[in-house]
XYZ file of C-alpha atoms in Angstrom:
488
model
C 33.667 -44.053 5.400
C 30.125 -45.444 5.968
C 29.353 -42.165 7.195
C 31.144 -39.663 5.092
C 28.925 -41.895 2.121
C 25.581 -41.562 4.038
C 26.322 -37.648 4.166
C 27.037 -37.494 0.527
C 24.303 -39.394 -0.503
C 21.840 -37.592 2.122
C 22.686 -33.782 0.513
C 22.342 -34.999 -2.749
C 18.697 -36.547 -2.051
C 17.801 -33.733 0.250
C 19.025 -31.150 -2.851
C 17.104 -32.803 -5.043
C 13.450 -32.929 -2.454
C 13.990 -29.479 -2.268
C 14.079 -27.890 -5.801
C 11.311 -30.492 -6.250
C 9.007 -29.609 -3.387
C 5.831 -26.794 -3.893
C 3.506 -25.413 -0.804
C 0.311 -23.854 -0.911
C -0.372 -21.157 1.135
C -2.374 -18.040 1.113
C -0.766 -14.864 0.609
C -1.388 -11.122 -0.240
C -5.124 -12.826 0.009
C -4.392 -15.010 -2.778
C -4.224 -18.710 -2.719
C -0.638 -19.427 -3.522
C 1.877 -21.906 -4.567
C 5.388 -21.483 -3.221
C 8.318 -23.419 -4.866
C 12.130 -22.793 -3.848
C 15.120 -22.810 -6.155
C 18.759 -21.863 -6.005
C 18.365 -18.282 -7.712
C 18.646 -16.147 -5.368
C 15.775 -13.818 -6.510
C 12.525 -13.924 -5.215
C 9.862 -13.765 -8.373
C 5.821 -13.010 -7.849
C 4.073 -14.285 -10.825
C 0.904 -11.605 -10.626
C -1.285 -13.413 -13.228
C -2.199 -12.422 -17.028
C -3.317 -8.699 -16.211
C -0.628 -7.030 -14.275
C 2.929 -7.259 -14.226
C 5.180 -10.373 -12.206
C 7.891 -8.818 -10.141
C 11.163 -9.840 -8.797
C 13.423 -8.992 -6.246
C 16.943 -10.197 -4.355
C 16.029 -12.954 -1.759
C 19.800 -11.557 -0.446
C 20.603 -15.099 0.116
C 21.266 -18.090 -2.712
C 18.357 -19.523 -2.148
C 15.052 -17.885 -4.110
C 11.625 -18.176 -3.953
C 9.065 -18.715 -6.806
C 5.261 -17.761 -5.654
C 2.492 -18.148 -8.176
C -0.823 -16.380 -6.913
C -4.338 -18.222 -7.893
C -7.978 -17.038 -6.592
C -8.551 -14.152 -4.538
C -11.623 -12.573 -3.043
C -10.828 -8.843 -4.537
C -13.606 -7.252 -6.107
C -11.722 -5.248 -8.868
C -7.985 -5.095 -10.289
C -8.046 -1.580 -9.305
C -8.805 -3.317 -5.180
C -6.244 -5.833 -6.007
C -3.874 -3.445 -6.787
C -4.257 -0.923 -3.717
C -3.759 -3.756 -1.798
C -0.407 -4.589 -3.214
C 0.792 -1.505 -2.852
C -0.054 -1.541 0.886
C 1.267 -5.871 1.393
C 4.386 -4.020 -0.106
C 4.751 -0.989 2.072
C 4.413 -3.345 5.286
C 5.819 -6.477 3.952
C 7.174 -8.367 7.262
C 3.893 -10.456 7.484
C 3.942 -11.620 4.287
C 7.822 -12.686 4.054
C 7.775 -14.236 7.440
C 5.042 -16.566 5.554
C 6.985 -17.445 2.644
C 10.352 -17.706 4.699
C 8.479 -20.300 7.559
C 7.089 -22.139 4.299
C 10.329 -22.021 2.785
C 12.020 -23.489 5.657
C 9.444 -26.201 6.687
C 10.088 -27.477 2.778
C 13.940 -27.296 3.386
C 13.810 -29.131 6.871
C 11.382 -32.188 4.926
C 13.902 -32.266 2.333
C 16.445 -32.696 4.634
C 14.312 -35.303 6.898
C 13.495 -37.803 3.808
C 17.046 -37.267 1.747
C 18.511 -38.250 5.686
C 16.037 -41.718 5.461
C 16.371 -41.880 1.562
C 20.173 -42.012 2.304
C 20.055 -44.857 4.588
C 19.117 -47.282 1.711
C 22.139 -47.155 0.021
C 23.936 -47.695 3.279
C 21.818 -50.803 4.572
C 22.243 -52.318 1.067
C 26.022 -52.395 1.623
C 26.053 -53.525 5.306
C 23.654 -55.993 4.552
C 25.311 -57.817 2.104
C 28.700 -57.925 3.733
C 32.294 -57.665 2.499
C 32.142 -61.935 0.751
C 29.788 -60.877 -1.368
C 30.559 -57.018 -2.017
C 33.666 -58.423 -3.746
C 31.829 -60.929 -5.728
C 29.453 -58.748 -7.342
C 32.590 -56.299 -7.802
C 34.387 -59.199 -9.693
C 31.590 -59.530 -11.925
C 31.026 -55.355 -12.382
C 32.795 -54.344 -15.098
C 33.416 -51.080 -16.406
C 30.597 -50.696 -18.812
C 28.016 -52.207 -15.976
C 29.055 -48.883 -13.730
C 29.044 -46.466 -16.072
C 25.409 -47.661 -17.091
C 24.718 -47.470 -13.637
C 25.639 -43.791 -13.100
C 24.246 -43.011 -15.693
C 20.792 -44.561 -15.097
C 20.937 -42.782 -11.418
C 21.311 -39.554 -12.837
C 18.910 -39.720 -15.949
C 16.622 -40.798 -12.805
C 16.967 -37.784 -10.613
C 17.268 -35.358 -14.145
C 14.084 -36.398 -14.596
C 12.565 -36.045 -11.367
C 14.343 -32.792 -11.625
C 13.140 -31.662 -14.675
C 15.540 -28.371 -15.103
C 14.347 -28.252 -18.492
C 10.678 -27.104 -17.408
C 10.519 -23.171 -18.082
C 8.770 -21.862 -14.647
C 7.650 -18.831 -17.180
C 4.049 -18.885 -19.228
C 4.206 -18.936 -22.578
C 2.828 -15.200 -23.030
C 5.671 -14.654 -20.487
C 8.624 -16.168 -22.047
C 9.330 -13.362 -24.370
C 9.666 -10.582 -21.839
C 12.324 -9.369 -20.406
C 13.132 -8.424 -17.098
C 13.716 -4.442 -16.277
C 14.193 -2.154 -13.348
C 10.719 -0.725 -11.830
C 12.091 2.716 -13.089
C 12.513 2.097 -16.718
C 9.524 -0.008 -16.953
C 6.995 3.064 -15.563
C 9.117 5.770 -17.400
C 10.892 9.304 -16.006
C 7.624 10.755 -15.527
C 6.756 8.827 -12.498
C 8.889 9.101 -9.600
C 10.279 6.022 -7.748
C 10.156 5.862 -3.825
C 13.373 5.248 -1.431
C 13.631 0.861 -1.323
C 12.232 0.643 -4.645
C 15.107 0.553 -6.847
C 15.993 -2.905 -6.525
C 12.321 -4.711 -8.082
C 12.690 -5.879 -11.234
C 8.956 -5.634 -13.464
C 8.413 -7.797 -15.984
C 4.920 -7.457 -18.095
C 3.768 -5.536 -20.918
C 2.405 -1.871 -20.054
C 0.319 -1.277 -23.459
C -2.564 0.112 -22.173
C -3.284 3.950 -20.448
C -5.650 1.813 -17.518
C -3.029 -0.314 -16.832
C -0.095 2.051 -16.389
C -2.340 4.174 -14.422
C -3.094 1.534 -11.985
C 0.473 0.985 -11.579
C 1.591 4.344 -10.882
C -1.352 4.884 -8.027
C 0.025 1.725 -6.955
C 3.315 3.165 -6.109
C 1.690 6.330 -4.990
C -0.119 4.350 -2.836
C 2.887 2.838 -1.679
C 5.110 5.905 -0.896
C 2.051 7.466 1.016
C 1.382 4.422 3.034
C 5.030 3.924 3.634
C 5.864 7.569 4.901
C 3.059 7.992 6.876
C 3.144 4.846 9.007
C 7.115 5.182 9.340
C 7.154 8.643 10.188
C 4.636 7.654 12.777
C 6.576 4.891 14.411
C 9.274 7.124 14.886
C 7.172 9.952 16.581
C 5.759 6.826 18.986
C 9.227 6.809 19.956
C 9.054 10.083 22.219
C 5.851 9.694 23.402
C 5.543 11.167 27.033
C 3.995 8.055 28.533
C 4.233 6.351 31.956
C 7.032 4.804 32.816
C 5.747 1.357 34.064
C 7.214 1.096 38.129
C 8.914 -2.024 39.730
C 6.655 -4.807 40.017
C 4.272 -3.347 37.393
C 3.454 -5.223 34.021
C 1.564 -2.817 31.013
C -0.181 -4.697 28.643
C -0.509 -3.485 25.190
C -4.453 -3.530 24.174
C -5.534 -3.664 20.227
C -8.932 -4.187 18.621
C -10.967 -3.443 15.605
C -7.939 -3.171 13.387
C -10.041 -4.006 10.440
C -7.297 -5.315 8.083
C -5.065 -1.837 8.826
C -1.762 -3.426 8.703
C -0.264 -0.103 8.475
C -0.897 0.690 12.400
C 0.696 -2.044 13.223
C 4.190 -1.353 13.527
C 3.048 1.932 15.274
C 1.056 0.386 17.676
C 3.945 -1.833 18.166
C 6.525 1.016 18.849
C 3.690 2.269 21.088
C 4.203 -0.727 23.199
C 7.912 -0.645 23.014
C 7.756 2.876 24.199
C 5.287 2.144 26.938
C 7.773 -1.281 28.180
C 4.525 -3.498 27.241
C 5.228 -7.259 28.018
C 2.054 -8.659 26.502
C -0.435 -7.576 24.245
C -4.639 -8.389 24.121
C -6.314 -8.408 21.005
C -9.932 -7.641 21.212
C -11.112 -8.884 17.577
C -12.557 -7.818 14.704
C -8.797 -8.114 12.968
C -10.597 -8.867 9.501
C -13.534 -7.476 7.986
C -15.128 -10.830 6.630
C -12.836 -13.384 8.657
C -12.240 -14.771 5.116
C -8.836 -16.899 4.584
C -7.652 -13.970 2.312
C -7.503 -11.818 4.859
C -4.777 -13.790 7.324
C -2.151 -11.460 5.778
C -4.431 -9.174 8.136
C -3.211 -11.994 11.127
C 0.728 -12.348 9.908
C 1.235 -8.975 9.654
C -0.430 -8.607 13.869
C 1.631 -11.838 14.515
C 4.665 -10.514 13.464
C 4.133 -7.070 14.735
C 3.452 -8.553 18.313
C 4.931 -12.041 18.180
C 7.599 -11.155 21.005
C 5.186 -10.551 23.555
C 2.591 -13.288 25.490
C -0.379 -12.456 23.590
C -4.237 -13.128 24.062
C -7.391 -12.467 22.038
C -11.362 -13.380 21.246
C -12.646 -12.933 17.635
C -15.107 -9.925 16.928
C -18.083 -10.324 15.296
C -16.612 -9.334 12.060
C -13.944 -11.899 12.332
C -16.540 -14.576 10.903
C -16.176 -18.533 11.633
C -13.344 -20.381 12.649
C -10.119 -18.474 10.829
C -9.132 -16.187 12.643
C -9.478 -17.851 15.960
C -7.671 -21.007 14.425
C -4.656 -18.924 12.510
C -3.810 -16.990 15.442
C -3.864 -19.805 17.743
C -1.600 -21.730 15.823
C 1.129 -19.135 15.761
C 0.965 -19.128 19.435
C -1.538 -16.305 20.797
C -3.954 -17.601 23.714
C -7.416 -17.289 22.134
C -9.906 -17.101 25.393
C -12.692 -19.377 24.827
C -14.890 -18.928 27.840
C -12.690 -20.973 30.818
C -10.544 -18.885 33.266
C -6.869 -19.223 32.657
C -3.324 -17.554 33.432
C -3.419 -13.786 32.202
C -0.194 -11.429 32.613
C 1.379 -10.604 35.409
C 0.390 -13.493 37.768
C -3.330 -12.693 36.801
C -6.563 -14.386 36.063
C -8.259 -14.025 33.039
C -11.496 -14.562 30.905
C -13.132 -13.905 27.459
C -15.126 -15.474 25.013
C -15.499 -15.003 20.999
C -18.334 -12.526 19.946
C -21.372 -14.392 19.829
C -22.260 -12.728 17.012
C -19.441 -13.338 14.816
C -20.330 -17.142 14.277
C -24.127 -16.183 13.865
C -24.674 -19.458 16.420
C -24.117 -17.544 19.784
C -22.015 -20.649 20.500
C -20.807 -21.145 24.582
C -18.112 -23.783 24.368
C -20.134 -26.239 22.725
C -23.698 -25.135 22.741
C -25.491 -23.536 20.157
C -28.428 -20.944 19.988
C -27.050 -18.528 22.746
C -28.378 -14.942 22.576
C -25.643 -12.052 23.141
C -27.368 -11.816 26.636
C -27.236 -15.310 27.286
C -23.951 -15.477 26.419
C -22.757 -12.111 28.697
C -24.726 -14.579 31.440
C -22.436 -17.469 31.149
C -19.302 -15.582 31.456
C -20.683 -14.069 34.483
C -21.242 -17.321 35.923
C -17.836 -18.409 34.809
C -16.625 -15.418 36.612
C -18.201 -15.770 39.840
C -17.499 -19.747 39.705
C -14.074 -19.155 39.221
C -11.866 -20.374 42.511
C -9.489 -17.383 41.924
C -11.377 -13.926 41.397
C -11.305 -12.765 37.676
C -8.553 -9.664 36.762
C -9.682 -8.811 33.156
C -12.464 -10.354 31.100
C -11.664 -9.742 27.527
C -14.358 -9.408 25.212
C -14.760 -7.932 21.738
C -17.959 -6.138 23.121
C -17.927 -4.664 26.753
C -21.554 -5.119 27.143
C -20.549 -8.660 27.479
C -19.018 -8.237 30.986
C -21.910 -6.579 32.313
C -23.252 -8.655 33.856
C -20.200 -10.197 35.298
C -19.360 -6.389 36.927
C -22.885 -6.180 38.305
C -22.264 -9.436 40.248
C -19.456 -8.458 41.494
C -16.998 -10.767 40.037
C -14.108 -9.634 37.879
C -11.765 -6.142 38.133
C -11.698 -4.782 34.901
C -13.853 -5.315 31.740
C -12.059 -4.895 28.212
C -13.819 -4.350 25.267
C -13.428 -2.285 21.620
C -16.589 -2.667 19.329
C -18.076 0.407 18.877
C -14.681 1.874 17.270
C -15.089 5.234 19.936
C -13.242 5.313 23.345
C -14.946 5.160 26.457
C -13.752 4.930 30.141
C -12.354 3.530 32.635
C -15.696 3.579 34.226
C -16.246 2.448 37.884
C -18.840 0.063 38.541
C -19.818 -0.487 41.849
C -21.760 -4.438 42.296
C -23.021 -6.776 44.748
C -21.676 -6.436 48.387
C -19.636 -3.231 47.069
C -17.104 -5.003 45.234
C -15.465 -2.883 42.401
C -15.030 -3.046 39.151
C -14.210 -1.018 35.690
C -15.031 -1.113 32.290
C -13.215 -0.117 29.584
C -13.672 0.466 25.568
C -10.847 0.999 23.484
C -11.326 2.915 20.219
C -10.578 1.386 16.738
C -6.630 0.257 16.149
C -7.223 0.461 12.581
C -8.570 4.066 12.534
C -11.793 2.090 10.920
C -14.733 4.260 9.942
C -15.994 0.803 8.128
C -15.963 -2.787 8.180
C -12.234 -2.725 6.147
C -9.851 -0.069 7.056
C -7.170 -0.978 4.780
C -5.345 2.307 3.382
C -2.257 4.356 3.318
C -3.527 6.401 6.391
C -6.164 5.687 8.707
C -9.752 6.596 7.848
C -10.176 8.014 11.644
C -8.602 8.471 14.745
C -6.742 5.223 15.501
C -6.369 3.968 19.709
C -3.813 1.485 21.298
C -4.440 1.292 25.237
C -2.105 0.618 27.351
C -3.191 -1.083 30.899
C -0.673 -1.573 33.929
C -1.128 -4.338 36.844
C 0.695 -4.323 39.853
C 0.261 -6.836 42.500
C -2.396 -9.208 40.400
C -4.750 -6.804 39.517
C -5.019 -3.578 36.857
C -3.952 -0.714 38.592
C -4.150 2.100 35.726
C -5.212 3.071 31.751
C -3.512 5.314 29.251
C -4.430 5.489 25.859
C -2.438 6.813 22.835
C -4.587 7.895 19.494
C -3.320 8.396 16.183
C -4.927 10.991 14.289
C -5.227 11.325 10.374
C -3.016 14.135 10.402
C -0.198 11.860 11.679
C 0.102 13.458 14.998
C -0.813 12.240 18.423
C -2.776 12.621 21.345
C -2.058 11.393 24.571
C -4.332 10.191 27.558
C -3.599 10.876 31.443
C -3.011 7.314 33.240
C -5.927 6.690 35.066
C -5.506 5.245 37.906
C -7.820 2.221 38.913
C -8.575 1.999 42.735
C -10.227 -1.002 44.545
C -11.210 -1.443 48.234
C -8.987 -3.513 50.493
């Protein structure tokens, strides 16, 4: 009975935390406020200027998300970048769901302790004097009881509070469709948002409408190129190989991911190495940038450094906590039963920082991972840098196989390097992921040619290099494997 009442008690208290609880977190590059309810409707309140949107959750419980400050320049950037969140939306629901669901499992945790009061009241004053105070309880004395329970949680409740503005609560809900009008043609997955807002103005309705332009473009040409990864003739990795999916300067292009990713999948990556400059500022607005990588590649064992775009400590610190190995100058377990080394960009802090010390040149800095390379007990497979330049020095010594790098957005390599007492090295520079001509490459195709590598160990060290490039056409081009060959 005891526990059939702590249950009881325990779903009502953890019902109530719930529908009560709020989280702030950043999305679509806007500081945020997250609440759940029992709707079933996810509902984006947009702000004053454009319209709020809603659409099924496809599950009872709903989602209310209020967006704050951004970083956007213009509506008219605020909008394009809608329209692209929404045509690659996995990062950005992932978000809300994990928020969601870290609320739901606090609820639960305090209703569970919240419940136990009820239950340690009644143990603790035993059965004697249970039925005394029940002979002096009357029937009026319980009923105010109830009653003052459940004004108590009403209140902390509060169902009465409209979640609406004011300017809002005389809207109405309609389809996406009716609210643009016949003359502007709604996109496949559309049909279910629901727009609520008031269209009054030629500017606004013609931001709109290039937003869902935007959309379909983005959408087509990033699917259709996913597919086409599919039956890409690449190598097939052999037994006891391991290919390694290799990324960099996507520039806030979530769009490539999912075709980088089915370039991986078609390739039989197990990993992936991100070689920076995800962002274009390293600004907290930007992690939708990070969720939308995370979720693309969060299967795989993944390592990175930060570029010298990706700014301060954001990047580094968002993707570590979601589980990627960000390199930060000591040797450690790569892939494949190899060893593995890479630093941030010394330039994207503006400190030059080595572990803890400050005012490190970029020379300095390629210095100290050659000295971490050649002091390493184990010799060095990759050293993963955002620049290649970096592992110079480390390849002239004589102390690491293959040097990975992206930077300068163009492909170059594999390039043998022959250093001291003829060991062997390569170096390698992917192109630009994001098809970035500039510091941002967010758009519904990419701005340039846009590279994934792929590179394949066998036997703890990199034995090849292939590399698959996007064009802005939407077709592909696709590299020989190269094979990399090192003395005995």
């Amino acid at each position: 009975m005891l526990t059939g009442a702590w249950f009881g008690c325990a779903l009502l208290a953890s019902l109530l935390f719930f529908l009560t609880s709020s989280s702030d977190v950043v999305v679509a590059g806007h500081d945020a406020v997250v609440s759940p309810d029992l709707s079933g409707r996810a509902v984006l309140h947009t702000g004053p200027v454009l319209p709020d949107v809603r659409v099924d959750s496809g599950s009872v419980v709903g989602v209310d998300i209020r967006l704050g400050k951004t970083d956007a320049t213009s509506i008219d950037d605020l909008v394009q970048r809608y329209a692209l969140l929404a045509s690659q939306p996995e990062g950005q629901v992932e978000k809300v769901t994990d928020a969601v669901q870290a609320m739901a499992l606090d609820a639960v945790l305090r209703g569970a302790v919240v419940a136990l009061v009820p239950v340690g009241v009644w143990l603790l004053l035993g059965a004697a004097r249970r039925r005394e105070l029940a002979a002096r309880v009357g029937v009026r004395e319980a009923v105010a009881g109830v009653a003052v329970l459940s004004l108590l949680a009403v209140a902390l409740w509060q169902p009465w509070t409209d979640p609406d503005d004011p300017v809002q609560a005389g809207e109405q809900w309609e389809p996406l469709a009716t609210f643009l009008g016949p003359e502007v043609p709604l996109p496949a997955g559309l049909d279910g948002i629901e727009v609520r807002g008031d269209v009054t103005t030629e500017s606004t309705h013609r931001l709109i409408e290039s937003a869902v332009s935007t959309y379909d473009t983005s959408k087509t040409f990033y699917a259709a190129a996913a597919d086409a990864a599919a039956d890409l003739p690449l190598r097939d990795p052999r037994d006891g190989e391991t290919v390694v999916a290799f990324v960099s300067d996507r520039h806030d292009n979530i769009g490539m991911d999912p075709v980088a990713q089915a370039v991986a999948d078609t390739a039989g990556a197990k990993a992936v190495f991100d070689g920076g400059d995800d962002t274009s500022t390293g600004k907290s607005w930007e992690t939708f940038s990070l969720d939308s990588l995370d979720a693309a590649f969060g299967d795989l064992d993944r390592w990175g450094v930060s570029g010298n775009h990706d700014h301060g400590d954001v990047v580094r610190d968002y993707l570590a906590a979601r589980g990627w190995t960000m390199l930060d100058g000591e040797v450690v377990d790569g892939p494949a039963g190899t060893t593995l080394l890479g630093v941030d960009d010394p330039r994207s802090s503006g400190l030059g920082n080595w572990r803890d010390e400050t005012g490190l040149s970029f020379a300095d800095v390629a210095d100290r991972i050659a000295d971490a390379a050649c002091a390493s007990d184990e010799r060095v497979t990759t050293i993963l840098v955002h620049d290649a330049n970096l592992g110079a020095a480390a390849l002239d010594r004589g102390c690491a196989d293959l040097v990975l790098g992206g930077h300068t957005h163009v492909r170059a390599g594999p390039e043998r390097v022959e250093g001291a007492d003829g060991a062997v090295g390569y170096t390698y520079t992917t192109g630009t992921t994001g098809g970035a001509a500039y510091a941002i490459a967010l758009g519904s195709k990419p701005r340039r040619a846009a590279d994934v590598s792929l590179v394949t160990y066998r036997d703890g060290r990199p034995a090849g290099i292939q590399w698959v490039t996007l064009q802005s056409d939407g077709s592909f081009d696709t590299g020989n494997w190269v094979p990399l060959h090192y003395p005995d």
